[in-house]
XYZ file of C-alpha atoms in Angstrom:
367
model
C 0.000 0.000 0.000
C 1.300 3.427 -0.921
C 2.088 5.588 2.081
C 0.563 9.022 1.617
C 2.303 11.415 3.995
C 0.930 14.885 4.477
C 3.285 17.827 4.538
C 3.105 18.029 8.331
C 3.982 14.356 8.662
C 6.919 14.752 6.282
C 8.513 17.511 8.376
C 11.116 16.031 10.696
C 12.857 18.011 13.440
C 16.551 18.569 12.900
C 17.247 16.987 16.294
C 15.628 13.734 15.194
C 17.735 13.763 12.044
C 20.936 14.137 14.039
C 19.951 11.102 16.107
C 19.485 8.882 13.059
C 22.252 10.416 10.911
C 24.770 7.616 11.672
C 22.344 5.108 10.160
C 21.640 7.215 7.074
C 25.141 8.353 6.228
C 26.176 5.398 4.130
C 24.761 2.807 1.783
C 25.770 -0.809 1.435
C 29.004 -1.378 -0.457
C 27.536 -4.436 -2.138
C 25.157 -2.128 -3.976
C 28.084 -0.501 -5.730
C 29.403 -3.684 -7.283
C 26.552 -4.434 -9.646
C 25.591 -1.063 -11.077
C 24.829 -2.627 -14.466
C 21.816 -4.470 -13.062
C 18.446 -2.844 -12.509
C 15.572 -3.314 -10.103
C 13.044 -5.795 -11.457
C 9.858 -6.460 -9.433
C 9.868 -10.043 -8.219
C 6.095 -10.551 -8.239
C 2.931 -8.959 -9.582
C 1.805 -7.364 -6.312
C 1.113 -3.651 -6.716
C 2.127 -3.556 -10.383
C 0.516 -1.262 -12.930
C 0.185 -1.478 -16.718
C 1.065 1.028 -19.435
C 0.464 0.625 -23.155
C 2.169 2.715 -25.849
C 2.162 2.603 -29.644
C 5.320 4.200 -30.981
C 5.775 2.735 -34.414
C 7.979 -0.335 -34.707
C 7.557 -2.252 -31.466
C 11.155 -3.481 -31.612
C 12.300 0.073 -30.899
C 9.608 0.786 -28.327
C 10.425 -2.371 -26.404
C 14.116 -1.505 -26.257
C 13.369 1.953 -24.806
C 11.597 0.593 -21.719
C 12.955 -2.881 -21.012
C 16.006 -1.870 -18.951
C 14.330 0.719 -16.730
C 14.326 0.249 -12.961
C 10.891 -0.830 -11.780
C 9.850 -2.379 -15.093
C 9.061 -6.081 -14.806
C 8.213 -6.825 -18.422
C 7.719 -5.224 -21.834
C 5.660 -7.206 -24.325
C 5.408 -6.377 -28.019
C 1.970 -6.821 -29.507
C -1.087 -5.452 -31.239
C -3.987 -3.387 -29.913
C -6.672 -0.879 -30.853
C -8.249 -2.841 -33.704
C -11.157 -5.215 -34.219
C -9.487 -8.363 -35.564
C -9.085 -10.970 -32.780
C -5.708 -12.688 -32.399
C -4.135 -10.974 -35.418
C -0.916 -12.180 -36.995
C 2.011 -9.926 -37.846
C 1.214 -10.249 -41.534
C -2.410 -9.235 -40.971
C -1.444 -6.175 -38.953
C 1.145 -5.179 -41.557
C -1.591 -5.183 -44.196
C -3.136 -2.174 -42.447
C -6.624 -3.727 -42.523
C -7.028 -4.827 -38.888
C -7.177 -1.421 -37.229
C -4.475 -2.542 -34.806
C -1.387 -0.578 -33.796
C 2.011 -2.101 -33.182
C 2.416 -1.438 -29.455
C 4.140 -2.463 -26.259
C 2.541 -3.285 -22.939
C 4.620 -2.516 -19.861
C 4.215 -4.034 -16.411
C 5.829 -1.741 -13.828
C 6.031 -0.895 -10.136
C 4.690 2.659 -9.654
C 6.607 2.949 -6.371
C 9.871 2.729 -8.331
C 9.022 4.383 -11.643
C 5.907 6.429 -12.250
C 3.512 6.376 -15.173
C 4.390 10.028 -15.753
C 8.052 9.093 -16.228
C 7.125 6.376 -18.711
C 5.053 8.883 -20.697
C 8.030 11.258 -20.784
C 10.219 8.509 -22.237
C 7.534 7.587 -24.782
C 7.435 11.120 -26.239
C 11.221 11.098 -26.635
C 11.165 7.949 -28.785
C 8.761 9.016 -31.504
C 7.766 11.709 -33.987
C 4.365 12.632 -32.524
C 3.577 14.934 -35.450
C 3.578 12.095 -38.003
C -0.018 11.304 -39.016
C 0.835 8.576 -41.509
C 3.100 6.211 -39.638
C 6.442 6.281 -37.884
C 9.691 7.208 -39.623
C 10.390 4.749 -42.446
C 7.358 2.588 -41.532
C 4.158 3.870 -43.138
C 0.561 2.958 -42.481
C -1.990 3.282 -39.690
C -0.484 0.321 -37.847
C 2.635 2.411 -37.192
C 0.881 5.545 -35.929
C 1.600 6.645 -32.366
C -0.838 6.564 -29.464
C -1.068 6.300 -25.702
C -3.631 3.759 -24.526
C -4.780 4.687 -21.021
C -5.995 2.055 -18.543
C -7.769 4.356 -16.082
C -8.752 7.987 -15.644
C -5.559 8.830 -13.783
C -3.480 7.673 -16.746
C -5.755 9.579 -19.101
C -5.282 12.788 -17.111
C -1.492 12.382 -17.061
C -1.320 11.610 -20.788
C -3.594 14.528 -21.739
C -1.648 16.945 -19.543
C 1.682 15.758 -20.915
C 0.485 16.134 -24.507
C -0.744 19.677 -23.838
C 2.588 20.632 -22.250
C 4.460 19.395 -25.326
C 2.131 21.286 -27.654
C 2.633 24.478 -25.654
C 6.419 24.036 -25.632
C 6.556 24.433 -29.407
C 9.481 22.008 -29.561
C 8.057 20.144 -32.573
C 6.905 23.130 -34.603
C 3.837 21.207 -35.788
C 0.626 19.931 -34.140
C 0.909 16.684 -32.215
C -0.953 13.899 -34.003
C -0.477 11.168 -31.375
C -3.809 9.988 -30.019
C -4.868 9.356 -26.421
C -7.122 6.285 -26.557
C -8.871 4.008 -24.105
C -7.071 0.681 -23.800
C -8.565 -2.374 -25.433
C -7.569 -6.016 -25.754
C -3.825 -6.378 -26.179
C -2.633 -9.328 -28.253
C 1.017 -10.356 -27.704
C 2.983 -10.599 -30.935
C 4.708 -13.753 -32.132
C 7.563 -14.998 -29.945
C 10.252 -14.074 -32.473
C 9.294 -10.402 -32.041
C 9.783 -10.437 -28.267
C 13.084 -8.953 -27.038
C 14.097 -8.579 -30.664
C 16.866 -6.147 -29.801
C 18.603 -8.805 -27.685
C 17.873 -11.769 -29.931
C 18.881 -10.117 -33.213
C 21.074 -7.125 -32.339
C 22.747 -6.840 -35.743
C 19.497 -6.742 -37.674
C 17.837 -4.534 -35.056
C 20.527 -1.849 -35.059
C 20.793 -1.973 -38.838
C 17.053 -1.379 -39.134
C 17.032 1.328 -36.467
C 19.914 3.206 -38.067
C 18.239 3.150 -41.489
C 14.825 4.140 -40.101
C 15.816 7.722 -39.297
C 14.488 7.467 -35.744
C 17.741 8.304 -33.970
C 18.535 11.206 -36.295
C 15.128 12.694 -35.594
C 15.403 12.214 -31.825
C 18.799 13.930 -31.790
C 17.549 16.797 -33.965
C 14.540 17.446 -31.704
C 15.856 16.696 -28.227
C 19.503 17.527 -28.737
C 22.580 15.405 -28.147
C 21.497 13.819 -24.883
C 23.821 10.843 -25.299
C 25.253 9.711 -22.005
C 28.636 9.015 -23.541
C 29.596 12.695 -23.337
C 29.264 12.736 -19.546
C 32.318 11.175 -17.953
C 33.308 10.422 -14.377
C 36.701 12.027 -13.586
C 39.476 10.044 -11.937
C 39.524 9.752 -8.166
C 42.469 12.137 -7.786
C 40.659 14.804 -9.821
C 37.507 14.384 -7.788
C 39.365 14.841 -4.510
C 40.938 17.989 -5.909
C 37.776 19.573 -7.303
C 35.094 18.509 -4.812
C 34.630 19.806 -1.297
C 34.981 17.306 1.532
C 31.195 17.110 1.864
C 30.629 16.681 -1.875
C 33.157 13.863 -1.972
C 31.693 12.203 1.118
C 28.182 12.290 -0.305
C 28.841 11.327 -3.932
C 31.658 8.811 -3.444
C 31.025 7.463 0.061
C 27.220 7.542 0.178
C 27.133 10.279 2.781
C 24.147 12.423 3.762
C 24.221 16.174 4.317
C 22.270 17.911 7.125
C 18.668 18.935 6.354
C 17.761 22.629 6.143
C 21.483 23.431 5.991
C 22.398 22.786 2.379
C 22.565 24.772 -0.821
C 19.339 23.935 -2.638
C 16.666 22.741 -0.205
C 14.924 26.113 -0.431
C 15.980 27.140 -3.949
C 13.034 28.302 -6.067
C 14.952 29.699 -9.059
C 14.298 28.340 -12.561
C 16.989 26.064 -13.917
C 18.320 22.520 -13.892
C 20.318 20.427 -11.457
C 23.220 18.403 -12.875
C 25.534 15.818 -11.357
C 28.365 17.636 -9.573
C 30.687 14.842 -10.726
C 29.838 14.197 -14.390
C 27.572 17.077 -15.389
C 24.764 14.843 -16.636
C 21.378 16.621 -16.325
C 19.284 15.127 -13.551
C 16.422 17.299 -12.304
C 14.471 20.408 -13.285
C 13.131 23.196 -11.105
C 9.767 22.482 -12.772
C 9.567 19.208 -10.847
C 10.913 20.492 -7.517
C 8.574 20.785 -4.541
C 8.735 21.606 -0.842
C 8.597 18.279 0.957
C 9.269 19.812 4.371
C 12.204 17.448 4.887
C 15.015 19.967 4.415
C 16.462 18.331 1.297
C 15.813 19.142 -2.367
C 12.848 17.036 -3.460
C 11.632 16.283 -6.976
C 8.672 14.392 -8.404
C 10.716 12.976 -11.271
C 14.062 13.307 -13.069
C 14.558 15.087 -16.381
C 15.128 11.700 -17.983
C 14.759 8.444 -15.992
C 17.431 6.884 -18.197
C 20.044 9.130 -16.516
C 19.164 7.633 -13.132
C 20.027 4.296 -11.541
C 18.065 2.915 -8.605
C 19.457 0.322 -6.210
C 18.097 -1.474 -3.183
C 19.711 -0.123 -0.006
C 19.382 -2.022 3.285
C 22.075 -0.147 5.216
C 19.851 1.728 7.687
C 17.931 -1.177 9.205
C 15.255 -0.717 6.535
C 14.933 -1.308 2.820
C 15.094 1.837 0.715
C 15.741 2.714 -2.907
C 19.061 4.466 -3.458
C 19.276 6.924 -6.372
C 22.549 7.268 -8.313
C 23.580 8.999 -11.520
C 24.175 6.650 -14.437
C 27.528 7.856 -15.759
C 28.912 9.724 -12.770
C 27.940 6.832 -10.475
C 27.335 9.488 -7.830
C 25.226 8.773 -4.789
C 22.393 11.294 -5.075
C 19.905 10.318 -2.382
C 16.881 8.066 -2.047
C 13.463 7.505 -3.587
C 10.278 7.433 -1.513
C 6.639 6.816 -2.430
C 5.109 9.728 -0.486
C 5.345 12.469 -3.111
C 2.622 14.601 -4.711
C 0.801 14.022 -7.979
C 1.277 13.133 -10.747
C 4.013 10.653 -9.818
C 3.402 10.154 -6.071
C 7.177 9.779 -5.834
C 9.714 11.852 -3.916
C 13.301 11.914 -5.116
C 15.050 13.100 -1.944
C 18.417 14.393 -3.146
C 21.537 15.782 -1.483
C 22.461 19.310 -2.583
C 26.111 18.253 -2.321
C 25.545 15.882 -5.269
C 24.243 18.652 -7.485
C 25.291 21.741 -9.383
C 22.525 24.205 -10.165
C 22.487 25.935 -13.546
C 20.312 29.002 -13.963
C 17.931 28.942 -16.905
C 19.708 32.029 -18.251
C 23.043 30.170 -18.241
C 21.913 26.861 -19.733
C 22.824 27.753 -23.308
C 26.385 28.849 -22.583
C 26.931 25.919 -20.215
C 25.967 23.389 -22.894
C 22.410 22.589 -21.818
C 20.532 24.740 -24.317
C 18.825 21.648 -25.712
C 16.806 21.470 -22.480
C 15.434 25.006 -22.609
C 12.201 23.677 -24.108
C 11.200 22.715 -20.565
C 10.809 26.370 -19.617
C 8.717 27.557 -22.570
C-alpha cells in the first residue's frame, strides 16, 4: 500500500535527524558492485500497466525494457477489431491494430508520468501517416490509457508538449482508451537482444535516432564522464566527496538547494549529466531538495539499499555513479514519488546560463 504522507507528517525536526544520521550516512558497499543491473519487481503485487504505440515495437520495447521498476515489456497489437491478429495481418493495415508495447511496472519505483516522458522522446508525434520509415496506420503513435488517472497524465503531458513548441507542428499522437492487447509472435519479443545486428541496422536506417537527436539535442550519455579519483578529490569539497563517493548524507535545512526556487536545472556535480528540473521540484518539508521525477529516468540508476535497518531505494547517476539520495513513495501528484536528493551531489544551472553551459537543448522545458 502506498504511504501518503501529508506535509506536516513529512517535516522532521533537525534533532531527530541528528539522532538517526549515523544510520543514514552510508549505503551498502555491495550495492556498488553491480551497477549494471536494474531493479526488477519479483512478483505482480502492486504492479501497474502502461500501453504505448510508438511505431515499430522493436524500438519501443528496447526503450523501456532496462528501466528500474519495469518487470516486463511485451510487443503486440492493440486498438483494432481483428481478434488474435498475426504480424502479416497487422502489416496489411486492414485490422485497425497498432504495433504497441505493454509494460508491467512498479509505480513505487518508476511512475507512469516518467514512462510517458520517455515515450514522447522515442517518436515523432507529429507524423499522421506512420512512424519514420514505416508507413501505415499500424505504425501511428498513441497512448492507450488504462484508467482515468493515466488519461489525465497523458492529456496533460500532450498539452505541455504542444505548448512548448518544440516540434513546430501539431501533435498527431492519439490518447485512446485501452482495449484487448494481443502479444505478438515470440520471435518479435526482445528482438533487440535476440537479433542485435538486424535490429541496429534497421534502427539506423529508419531515421528514428537522427530525428530524436535533432529534436531533443545530443542527450547521449557518452559525453558525460566520471573524472578520476584524484581529480575528484581535488575539485570537490569534503562534503561533496563524502556524499557522492562514500554515500554520505548532508544535514537537512542546511544545504545549498533545499529552499531554492529559481528556474533552472540540477546536474551531477561529478559528471555534469542533467538530472532534475526546477519544474519538478517541490517543498517536501524534509530539508532536502525534493523532486517528483528526473529530467530523464534513463540518466538515473536505482538500487536497493538495506544499510539503515530498513529497505530503501538508493538513487545514483548513471555515468557519474554518484550517490544522489533516495526515492520514496510519499510524493505529490502526478508521480506520487519523492526523489530526496543531497544538494552536495548537485550543481545548479540558472535557466539564463543553460545555453552557454551546454544545456541549451533542455530550454524547451521552460517555454
